[in-house]
Short mmCIF file of C-alpha atoms in Angstrom, two decimals:
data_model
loop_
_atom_site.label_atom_id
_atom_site.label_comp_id
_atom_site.label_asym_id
_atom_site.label_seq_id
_atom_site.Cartn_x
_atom_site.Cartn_y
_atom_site.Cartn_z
CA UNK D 918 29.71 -28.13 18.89
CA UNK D 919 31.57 -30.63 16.89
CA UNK D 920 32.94 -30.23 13.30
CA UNK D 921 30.57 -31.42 10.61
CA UNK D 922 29.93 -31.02 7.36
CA UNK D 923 26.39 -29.80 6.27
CA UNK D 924 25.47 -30.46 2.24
CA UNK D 925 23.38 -28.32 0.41
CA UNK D 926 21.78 -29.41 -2.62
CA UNK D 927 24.57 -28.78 -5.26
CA UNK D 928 27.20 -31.11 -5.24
CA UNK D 929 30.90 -29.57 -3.75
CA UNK D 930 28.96 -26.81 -1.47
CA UNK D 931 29.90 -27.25 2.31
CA UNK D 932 29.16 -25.46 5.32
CA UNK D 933 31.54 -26.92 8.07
CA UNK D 934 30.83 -25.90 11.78
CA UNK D 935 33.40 -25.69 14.06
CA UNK D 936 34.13 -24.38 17.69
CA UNK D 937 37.89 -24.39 16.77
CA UNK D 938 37.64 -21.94 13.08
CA UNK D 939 41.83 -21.89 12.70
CA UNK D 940 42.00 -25.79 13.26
CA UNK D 941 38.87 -25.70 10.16
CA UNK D 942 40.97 -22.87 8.30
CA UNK D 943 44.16 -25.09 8.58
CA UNK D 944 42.43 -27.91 7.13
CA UNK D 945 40.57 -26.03 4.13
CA UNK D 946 43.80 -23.40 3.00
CA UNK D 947 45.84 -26.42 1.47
CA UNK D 948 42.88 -27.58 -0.62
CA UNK D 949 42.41 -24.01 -2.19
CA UNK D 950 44.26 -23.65 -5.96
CA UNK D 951 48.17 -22.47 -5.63
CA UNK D 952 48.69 -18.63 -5.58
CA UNK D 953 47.84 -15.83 -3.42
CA UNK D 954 44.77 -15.64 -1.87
CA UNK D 955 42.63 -12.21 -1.62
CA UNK D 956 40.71 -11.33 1.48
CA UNK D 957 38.33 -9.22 2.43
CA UNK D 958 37.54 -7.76 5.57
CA UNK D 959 35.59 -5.07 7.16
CA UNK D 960 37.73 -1.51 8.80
CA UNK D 961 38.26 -2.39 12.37
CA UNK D 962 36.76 -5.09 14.21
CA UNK D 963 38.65 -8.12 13.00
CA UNK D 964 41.93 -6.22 14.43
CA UNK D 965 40.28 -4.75 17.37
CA UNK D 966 39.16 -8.63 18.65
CA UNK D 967 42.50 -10.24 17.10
CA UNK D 968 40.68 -12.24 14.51
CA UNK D 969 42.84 -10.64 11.86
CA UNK D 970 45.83 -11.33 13.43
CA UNK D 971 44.67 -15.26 13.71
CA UNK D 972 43.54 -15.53 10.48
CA UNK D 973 47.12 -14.07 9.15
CA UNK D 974 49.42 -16.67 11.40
CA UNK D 975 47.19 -19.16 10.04
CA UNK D 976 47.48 -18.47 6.62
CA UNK D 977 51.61 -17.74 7.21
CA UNK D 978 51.26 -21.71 8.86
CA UNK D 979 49.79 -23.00 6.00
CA UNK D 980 52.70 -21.32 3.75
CA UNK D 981 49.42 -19.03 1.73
CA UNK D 982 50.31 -15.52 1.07
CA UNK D 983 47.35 -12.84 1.87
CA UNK D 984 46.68 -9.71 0.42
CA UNK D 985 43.66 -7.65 2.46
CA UNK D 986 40.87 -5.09 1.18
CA UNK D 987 39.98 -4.17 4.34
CA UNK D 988 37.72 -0.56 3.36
CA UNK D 989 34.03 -2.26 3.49
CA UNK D 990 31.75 -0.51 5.27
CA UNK D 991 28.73 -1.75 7.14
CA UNK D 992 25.97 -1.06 3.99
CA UNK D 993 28.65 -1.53 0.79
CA UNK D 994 27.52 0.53 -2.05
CA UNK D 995 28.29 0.23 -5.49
CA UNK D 996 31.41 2.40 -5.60
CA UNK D 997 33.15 0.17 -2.99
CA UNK D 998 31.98 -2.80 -4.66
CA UNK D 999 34.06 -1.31 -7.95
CA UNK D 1000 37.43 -0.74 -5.71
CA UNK D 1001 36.83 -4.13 -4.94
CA UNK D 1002 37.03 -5.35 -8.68
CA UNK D 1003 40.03 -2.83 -8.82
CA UNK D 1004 41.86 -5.03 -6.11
CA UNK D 1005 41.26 -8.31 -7.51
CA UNK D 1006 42.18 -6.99 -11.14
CA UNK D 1007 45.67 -6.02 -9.60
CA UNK D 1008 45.91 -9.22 -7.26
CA UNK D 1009 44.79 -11.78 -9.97
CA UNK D 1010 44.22 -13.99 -6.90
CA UNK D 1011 44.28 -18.04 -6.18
CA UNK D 1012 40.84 -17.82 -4.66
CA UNK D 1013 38.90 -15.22 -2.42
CA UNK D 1014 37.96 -15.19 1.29
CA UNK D 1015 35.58 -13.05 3.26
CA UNK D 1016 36.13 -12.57 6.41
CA UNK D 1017 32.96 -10.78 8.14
CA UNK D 1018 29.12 -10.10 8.60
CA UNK D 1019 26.65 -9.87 6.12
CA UNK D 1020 27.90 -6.63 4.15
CA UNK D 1021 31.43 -8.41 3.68
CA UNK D 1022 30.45 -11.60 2.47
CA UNK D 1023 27.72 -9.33 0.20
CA UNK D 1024 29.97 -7.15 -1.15
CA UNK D 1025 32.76 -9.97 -1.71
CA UNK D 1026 29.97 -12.07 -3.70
CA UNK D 1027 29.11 -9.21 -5.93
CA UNK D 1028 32.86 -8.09 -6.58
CA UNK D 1029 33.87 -11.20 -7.42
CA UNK D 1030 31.03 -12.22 -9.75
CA UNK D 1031 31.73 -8.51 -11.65
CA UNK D 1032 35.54 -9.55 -12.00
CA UNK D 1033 34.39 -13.12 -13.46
CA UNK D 1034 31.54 -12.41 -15.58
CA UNK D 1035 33.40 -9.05 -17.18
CA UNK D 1036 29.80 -7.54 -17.19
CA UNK D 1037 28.97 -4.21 -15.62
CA UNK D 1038 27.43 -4.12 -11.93
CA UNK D 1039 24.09 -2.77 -13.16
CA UNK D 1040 23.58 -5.55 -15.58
CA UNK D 1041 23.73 -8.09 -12.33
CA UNK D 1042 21.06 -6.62 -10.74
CA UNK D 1043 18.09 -9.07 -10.64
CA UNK D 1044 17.96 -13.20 -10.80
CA UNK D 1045 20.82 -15.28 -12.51
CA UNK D 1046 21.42 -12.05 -15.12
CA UNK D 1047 24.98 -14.07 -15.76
CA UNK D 1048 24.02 -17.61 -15.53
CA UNK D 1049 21.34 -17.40 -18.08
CA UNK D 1050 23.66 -15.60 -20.04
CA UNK D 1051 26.49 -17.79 -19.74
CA UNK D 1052 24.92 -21.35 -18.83
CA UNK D 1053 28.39 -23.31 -19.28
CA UNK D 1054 29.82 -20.23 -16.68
CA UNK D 1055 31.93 -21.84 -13.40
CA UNK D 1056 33.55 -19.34 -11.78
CA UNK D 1057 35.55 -18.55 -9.08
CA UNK D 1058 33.28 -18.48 -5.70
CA UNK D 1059 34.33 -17.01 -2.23
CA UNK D 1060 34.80 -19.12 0.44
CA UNK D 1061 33.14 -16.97 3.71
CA UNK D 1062 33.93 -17.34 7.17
CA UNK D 1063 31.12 -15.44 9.00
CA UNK D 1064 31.32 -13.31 12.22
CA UNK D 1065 27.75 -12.63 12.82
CA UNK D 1066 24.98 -14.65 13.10
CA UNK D 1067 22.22 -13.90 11.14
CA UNK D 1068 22.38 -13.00 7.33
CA UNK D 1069 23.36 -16.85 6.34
CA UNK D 1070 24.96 -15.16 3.06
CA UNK D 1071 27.54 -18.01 3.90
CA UNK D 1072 24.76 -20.17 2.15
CA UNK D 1073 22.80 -17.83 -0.30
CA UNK D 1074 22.73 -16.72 -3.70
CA UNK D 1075 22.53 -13.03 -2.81
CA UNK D 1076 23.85 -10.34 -2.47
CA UNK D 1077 22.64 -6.62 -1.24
CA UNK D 1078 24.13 -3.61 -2.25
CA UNK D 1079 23.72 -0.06 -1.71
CA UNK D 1080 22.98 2.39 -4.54
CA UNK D 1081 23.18 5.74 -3.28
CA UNK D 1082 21.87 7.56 -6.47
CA UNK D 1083 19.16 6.01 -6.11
CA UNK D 1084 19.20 5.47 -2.37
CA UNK D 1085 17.84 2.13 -2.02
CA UNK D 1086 19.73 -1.78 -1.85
CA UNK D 1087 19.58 -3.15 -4.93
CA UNK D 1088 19.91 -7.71 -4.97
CA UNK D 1089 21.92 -9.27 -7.31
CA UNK D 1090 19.99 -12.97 -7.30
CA UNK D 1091 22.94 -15.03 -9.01
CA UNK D 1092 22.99 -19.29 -8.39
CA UNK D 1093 26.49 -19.17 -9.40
CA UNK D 1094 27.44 -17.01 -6.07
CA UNK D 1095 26.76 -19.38 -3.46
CA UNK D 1096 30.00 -20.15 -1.35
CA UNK D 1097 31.72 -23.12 -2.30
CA UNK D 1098 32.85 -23.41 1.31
CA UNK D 1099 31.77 -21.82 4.41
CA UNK D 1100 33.09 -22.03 8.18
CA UNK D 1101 30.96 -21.32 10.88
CA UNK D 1102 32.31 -20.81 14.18
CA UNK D 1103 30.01 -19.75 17.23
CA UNK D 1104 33.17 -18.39 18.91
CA UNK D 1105 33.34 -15.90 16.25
CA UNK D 1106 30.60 -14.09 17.26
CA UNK D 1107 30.98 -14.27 20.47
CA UNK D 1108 32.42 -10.27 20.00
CA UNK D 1109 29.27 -8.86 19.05
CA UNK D 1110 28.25 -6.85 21.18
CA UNK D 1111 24.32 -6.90 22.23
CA UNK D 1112 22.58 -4.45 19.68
CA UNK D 1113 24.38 -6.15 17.07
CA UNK D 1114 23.45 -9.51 18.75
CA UNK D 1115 19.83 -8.87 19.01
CA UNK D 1116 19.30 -7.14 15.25
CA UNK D 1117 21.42 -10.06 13.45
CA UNK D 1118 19.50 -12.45 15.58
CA UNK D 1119 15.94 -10.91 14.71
CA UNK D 1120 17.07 -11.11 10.81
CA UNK D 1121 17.73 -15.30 11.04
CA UNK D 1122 14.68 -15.24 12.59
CA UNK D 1123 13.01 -13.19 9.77
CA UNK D 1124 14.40 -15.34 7.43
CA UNK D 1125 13.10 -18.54 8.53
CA UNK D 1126 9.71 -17.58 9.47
CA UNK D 1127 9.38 -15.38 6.20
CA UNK D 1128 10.67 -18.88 4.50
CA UNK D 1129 8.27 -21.04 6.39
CA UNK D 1130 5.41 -19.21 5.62
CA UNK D 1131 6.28 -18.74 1.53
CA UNK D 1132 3.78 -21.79 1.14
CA UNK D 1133 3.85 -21.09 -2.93
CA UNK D 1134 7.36 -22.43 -2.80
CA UNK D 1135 7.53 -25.92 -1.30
CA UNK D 1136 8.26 -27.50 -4.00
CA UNK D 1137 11.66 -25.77 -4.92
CA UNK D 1138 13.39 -27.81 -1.90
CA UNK D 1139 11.53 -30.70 0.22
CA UNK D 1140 14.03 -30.07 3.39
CA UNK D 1141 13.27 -26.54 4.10
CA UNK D 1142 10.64 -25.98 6.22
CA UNK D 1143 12.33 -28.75 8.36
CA UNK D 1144 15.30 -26.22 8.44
CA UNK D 1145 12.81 -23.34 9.19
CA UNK D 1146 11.53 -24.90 11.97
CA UNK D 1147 14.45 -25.77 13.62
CA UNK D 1148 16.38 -22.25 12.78
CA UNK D 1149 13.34 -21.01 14.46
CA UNK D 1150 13.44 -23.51 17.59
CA UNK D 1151 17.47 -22.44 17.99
CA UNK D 1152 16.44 -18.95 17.90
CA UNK D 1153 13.87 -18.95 20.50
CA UNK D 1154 15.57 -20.85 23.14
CA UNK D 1155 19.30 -19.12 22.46
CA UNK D 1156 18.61 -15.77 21.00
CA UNK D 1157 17.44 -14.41 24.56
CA UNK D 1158 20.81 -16.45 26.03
CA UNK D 1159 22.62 -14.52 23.58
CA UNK D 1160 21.85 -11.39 24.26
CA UNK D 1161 21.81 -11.18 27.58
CA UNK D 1162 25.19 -12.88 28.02
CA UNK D 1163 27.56 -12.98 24.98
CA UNK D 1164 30.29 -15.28 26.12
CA UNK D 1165 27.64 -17.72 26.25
CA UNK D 1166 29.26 -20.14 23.99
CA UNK D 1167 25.98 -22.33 23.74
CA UNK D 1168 23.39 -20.06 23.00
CA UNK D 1169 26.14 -18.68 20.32
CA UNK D 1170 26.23 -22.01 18.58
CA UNK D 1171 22.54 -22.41 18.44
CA UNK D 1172 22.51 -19.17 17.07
CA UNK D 1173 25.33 -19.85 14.43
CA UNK D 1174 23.43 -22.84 13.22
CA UNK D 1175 19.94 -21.03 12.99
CA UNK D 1176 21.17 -18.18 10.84
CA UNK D 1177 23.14 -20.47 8.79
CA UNK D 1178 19.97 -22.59 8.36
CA UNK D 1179 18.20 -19.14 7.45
CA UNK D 1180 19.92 -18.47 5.19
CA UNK D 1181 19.59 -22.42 3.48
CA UNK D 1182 15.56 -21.58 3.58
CA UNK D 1183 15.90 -18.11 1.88
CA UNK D 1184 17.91 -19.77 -0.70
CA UNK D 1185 14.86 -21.59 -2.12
CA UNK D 1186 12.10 -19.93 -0.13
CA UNK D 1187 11.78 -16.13 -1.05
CA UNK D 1188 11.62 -13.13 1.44
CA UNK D 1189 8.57 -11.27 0.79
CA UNK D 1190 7.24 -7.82 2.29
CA UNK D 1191 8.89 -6.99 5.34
CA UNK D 1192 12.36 -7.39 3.29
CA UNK D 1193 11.00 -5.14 0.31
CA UNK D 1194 9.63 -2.45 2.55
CA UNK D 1195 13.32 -2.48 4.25
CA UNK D 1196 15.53 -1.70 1.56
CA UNK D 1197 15.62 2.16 1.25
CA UNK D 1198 16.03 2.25 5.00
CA UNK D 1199 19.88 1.82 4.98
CA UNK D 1200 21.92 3.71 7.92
CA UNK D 1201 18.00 4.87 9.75
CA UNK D 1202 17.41 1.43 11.40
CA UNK D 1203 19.05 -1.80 11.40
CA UNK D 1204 18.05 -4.19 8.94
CA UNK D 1205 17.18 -7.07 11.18
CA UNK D 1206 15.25 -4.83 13.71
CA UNK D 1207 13.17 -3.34 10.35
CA UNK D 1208 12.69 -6.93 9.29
CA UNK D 1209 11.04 -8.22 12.41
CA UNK D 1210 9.01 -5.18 13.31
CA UNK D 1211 7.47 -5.77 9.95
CA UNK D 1212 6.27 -9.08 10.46
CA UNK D 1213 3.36 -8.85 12.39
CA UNK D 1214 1.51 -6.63 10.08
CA UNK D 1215 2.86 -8.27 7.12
CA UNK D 1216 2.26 -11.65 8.41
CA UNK D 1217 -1.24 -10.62 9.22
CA UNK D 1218 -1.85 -9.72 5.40
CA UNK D 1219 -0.61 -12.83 4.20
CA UNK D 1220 -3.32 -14.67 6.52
CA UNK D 1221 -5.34 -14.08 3.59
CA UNK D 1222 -4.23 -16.96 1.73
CA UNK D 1223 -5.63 -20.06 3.58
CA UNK D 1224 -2.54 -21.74 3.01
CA UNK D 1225 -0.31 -19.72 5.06
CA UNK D 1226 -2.99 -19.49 7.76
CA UNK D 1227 -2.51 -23.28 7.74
CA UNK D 1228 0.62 -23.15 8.09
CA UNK D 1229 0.62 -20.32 10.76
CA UNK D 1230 -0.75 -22.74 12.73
CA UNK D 1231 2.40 -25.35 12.69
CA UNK D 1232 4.24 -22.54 14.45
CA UNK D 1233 1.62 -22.81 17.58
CA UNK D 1234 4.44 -25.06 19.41
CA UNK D 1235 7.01 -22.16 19.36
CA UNK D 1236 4.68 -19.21 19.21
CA UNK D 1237 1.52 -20.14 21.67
CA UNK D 1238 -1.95 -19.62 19.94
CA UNK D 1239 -5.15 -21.09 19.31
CA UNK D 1240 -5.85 -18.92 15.93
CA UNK D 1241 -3.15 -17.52 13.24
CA UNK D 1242 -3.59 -14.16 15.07
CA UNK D 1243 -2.35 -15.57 18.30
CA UNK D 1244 0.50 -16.68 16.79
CA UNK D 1245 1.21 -13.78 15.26
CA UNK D 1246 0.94 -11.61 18.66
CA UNK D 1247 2.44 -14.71 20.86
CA UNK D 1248 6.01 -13.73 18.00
CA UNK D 1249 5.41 -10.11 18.67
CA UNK D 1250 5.61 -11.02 22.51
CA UNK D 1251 9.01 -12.69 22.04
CA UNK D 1252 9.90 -9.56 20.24
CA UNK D 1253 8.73 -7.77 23.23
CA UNK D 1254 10.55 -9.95 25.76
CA UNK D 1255 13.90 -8.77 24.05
CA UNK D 1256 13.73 -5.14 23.66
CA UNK D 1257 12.83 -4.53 19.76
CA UNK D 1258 10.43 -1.13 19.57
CA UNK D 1259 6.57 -1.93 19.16
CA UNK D 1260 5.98 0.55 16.72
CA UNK D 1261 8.23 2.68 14.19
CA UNK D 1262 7.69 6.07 15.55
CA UNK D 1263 9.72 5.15 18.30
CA UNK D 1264 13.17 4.48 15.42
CA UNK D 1265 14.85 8.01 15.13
CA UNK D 1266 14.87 8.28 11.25
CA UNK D 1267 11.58 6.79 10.49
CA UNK D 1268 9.46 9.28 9.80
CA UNK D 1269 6.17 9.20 7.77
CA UNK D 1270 7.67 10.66 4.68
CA UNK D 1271 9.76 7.70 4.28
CA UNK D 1272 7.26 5.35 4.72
CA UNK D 1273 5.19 7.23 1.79
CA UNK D 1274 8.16 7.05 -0.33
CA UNK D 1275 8.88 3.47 0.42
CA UNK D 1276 5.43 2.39 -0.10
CA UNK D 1277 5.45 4.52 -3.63
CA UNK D 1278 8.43 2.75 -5.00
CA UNK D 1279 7.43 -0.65 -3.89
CA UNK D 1280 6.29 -1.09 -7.45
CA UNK D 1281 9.81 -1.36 -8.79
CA UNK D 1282 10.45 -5.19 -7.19
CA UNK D 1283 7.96 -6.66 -8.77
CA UNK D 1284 9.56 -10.33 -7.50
CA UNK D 1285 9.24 -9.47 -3.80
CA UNK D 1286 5.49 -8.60 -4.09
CA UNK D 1287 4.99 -11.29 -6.53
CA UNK D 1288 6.62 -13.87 -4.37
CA UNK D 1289 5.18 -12.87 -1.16
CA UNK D 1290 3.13 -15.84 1.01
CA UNK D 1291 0.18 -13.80 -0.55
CA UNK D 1292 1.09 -11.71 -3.45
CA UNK D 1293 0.49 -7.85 -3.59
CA UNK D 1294 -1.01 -7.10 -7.03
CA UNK D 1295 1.24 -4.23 -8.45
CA UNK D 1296 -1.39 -2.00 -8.89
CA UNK D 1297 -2.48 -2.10 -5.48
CA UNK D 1298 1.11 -2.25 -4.13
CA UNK D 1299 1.03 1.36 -2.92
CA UNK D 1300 -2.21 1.08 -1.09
CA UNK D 1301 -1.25 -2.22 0.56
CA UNK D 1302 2.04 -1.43 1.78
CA UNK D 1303 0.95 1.93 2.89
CA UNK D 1304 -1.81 0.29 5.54
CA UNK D 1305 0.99 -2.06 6.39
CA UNK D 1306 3.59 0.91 7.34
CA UNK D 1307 0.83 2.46 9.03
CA UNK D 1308 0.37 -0.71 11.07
CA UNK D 1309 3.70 -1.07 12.24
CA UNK D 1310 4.70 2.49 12.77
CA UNK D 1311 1.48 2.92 15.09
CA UNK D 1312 1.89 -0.28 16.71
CA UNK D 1313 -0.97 -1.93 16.17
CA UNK D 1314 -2.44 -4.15 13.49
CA UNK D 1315 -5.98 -4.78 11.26
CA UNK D 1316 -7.95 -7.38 10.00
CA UNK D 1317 -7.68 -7.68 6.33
#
């Protein structure tokens, strides 16, 4: 896959894609301001593949000196997120780089916005908290350099951290947090191994579809249901590649592209339930499995607004059906086709006092139900997401 650059709407963002990432890096490190530059890294698998060591002869080439927080773990909770803050305070660093999956380039997003804004991590929680407070507000953003394929935080606003008071993820929803620059490299993730393959894929694929189908928000960016549809495209022709062989450098660039692209949809186009109903279920299942096996059931609901069953229907192509329903069961056969459990009971962990609990707080995210493809009613929240757990823990699903 060639080098290109791919603009998103705000002027100076850039994802570049790139089979060669240190040729990219080499390009992008003498651009960044004078001064040392922070990084951030997860505990061990950088080293272990010798992506850390790459990175640092790159950055030694380029005459950039690198100081490394490398203690995030794979869900980063708050307290990490505050050590981060602590390592930037005592850096004072040029400009910021994560280095990672998902939970790095989360957990770098949120530290860095807490160090810039100077206002505590609770007070983030929820949509542009700092922006709206501090309109004229330009700080310092992280460039990311992804090593999965599938959260696309390399081109989103958000970021998901762990409270484990409470026990749930809690979003920070900030406009001022998407990467300046991101490099995408398919060879990258060519280390994943094939449970971490299949669950990052499933979440891209969550992502677009749940995107796609958010009909109520078409208008906040024309281009991206065409990006949906062809994140979803990528995914069904190279996720199965993927997984079955990882060195598959092909199927790993499709892949690269699709959750990068899923990640451009989410931006505009909203998550809804299957996201919501995930978020207490931290270290039981992972999050890109939970996120796909509650689609169907979820996707099913949301046939109740004649839009999305409309739209269902432009899916047909990649998901064979003559009705929304045979859509819906023609994605649950792809699901099939690459291993991901039919029905919750068979997750260790998920058990049906979690998916009481999770249907009881449901209430307190008022945005995902309210920005789902067919919105849950608060007051009915419990009720609806408790037939819906039901649904996907059994295995089966229900006309609505």
């Amino acid at each position: 896959m060639a080098a290109e650059d791919l603009l998103l709407q705000a002027p100076g963002e850039r994802i570049l894609f790139a089979d060669d990432w240190r040729k990219e890096l080499s390009r992008v490190l003498p651009l960044l301001p004078d001064g040392t530059l922070a990084v951030f890294t997860g505990r061990r698998s950088l080293d272990a593949g010798g992506v850390w060591a790459e990175f640092a002869a790159t950055a030694a080439a380029a005459g950039r000196k690198v100081v490394r927080f490398s203690e995030i773990e794979a869900e980063p909770c708050t307290d990490t997120v505050e050590r981060m803050v602590e390592f930037l305070a005592s850096v004072s660093p040029a400009a910021v780089i994560a280095i990672g999956g998902g939970s790095v380039m989360d957990a770098a997003k949120a530290a860095l916005l807490l160090c810039e804004s100077g206002m505590p991590l609770g007070e983030l929680f929820g949509v542009n908290r700092y922006s709206t407070a501090h309109p004229e507000a330009k700080p310092l953003r992280v460039l990311c350099i992804p090593t999965t394929s599938g959260t696309g935080s390399e081109a989103t606003p958000y970021s998901n951290i762990v409270d484990r008071k409470l026990g749930v993820k809690k979003l920070i929803s900030e406009s001022l947090i998407v990467p300046e620059t991101a490099i995408v490299s398919p060879r990258l993730a060519a280390a994943m191994p094939k449970a971490l393959t299949l669950a990052t894929g499933c979440d891209a694929l969550a992502h677009s579809i749940e995107g796609f189908l958010n009909t109520g928000a078409d208008a906040n960016e024309p281009r991206a249901n065409a990006w949906a549809m062809e994140s979803i495209r990528l995914i069904c022709e190279a996720l199965p590649a993927a997984v079955a062989d990882g060195s598959n450098l092909g199927a790993r660039g499709a892949m690269a592209r699709a959750a990068t692209l899923g990640g451009m949809v989410i931006r505009f186009k909203s998550t809804g339930l299957p996201h919501l109903c995930s978020f207490s279920w931290f270290g039981r299942l992972a999050h890109g499995i939970a996120v796909a096996m509650l689609l169907p059931a979820s996707w099913n609901y949301y046939l109740g607004n004649p839009a999305v069953a409309a739209r269902t229907m432009e899916l047909a192509p990649v998901f064979p059906g003559r009705t929304p329903q045979e859509v819906i069961a023609s994605f649950r056969a792809f699901l099939d086709r690459l291993g991901v459990p039919k029905a919750l009971r068979e997750c260790p962990g998920i058990t049906p006092e979690l998916l009481a609990s999770t249907a009881a707080s449901a209430g307190e995210n008022r945005m995902k139900l309210e920005l789902a493809p067919r919105p849950v009613p608060v007051a009915e929240s419990r009720g609806i997401l408790s037939a819906l757990l039901k649904q996907t823990y059994e295995g089966t699903l229900q006309s609505w």
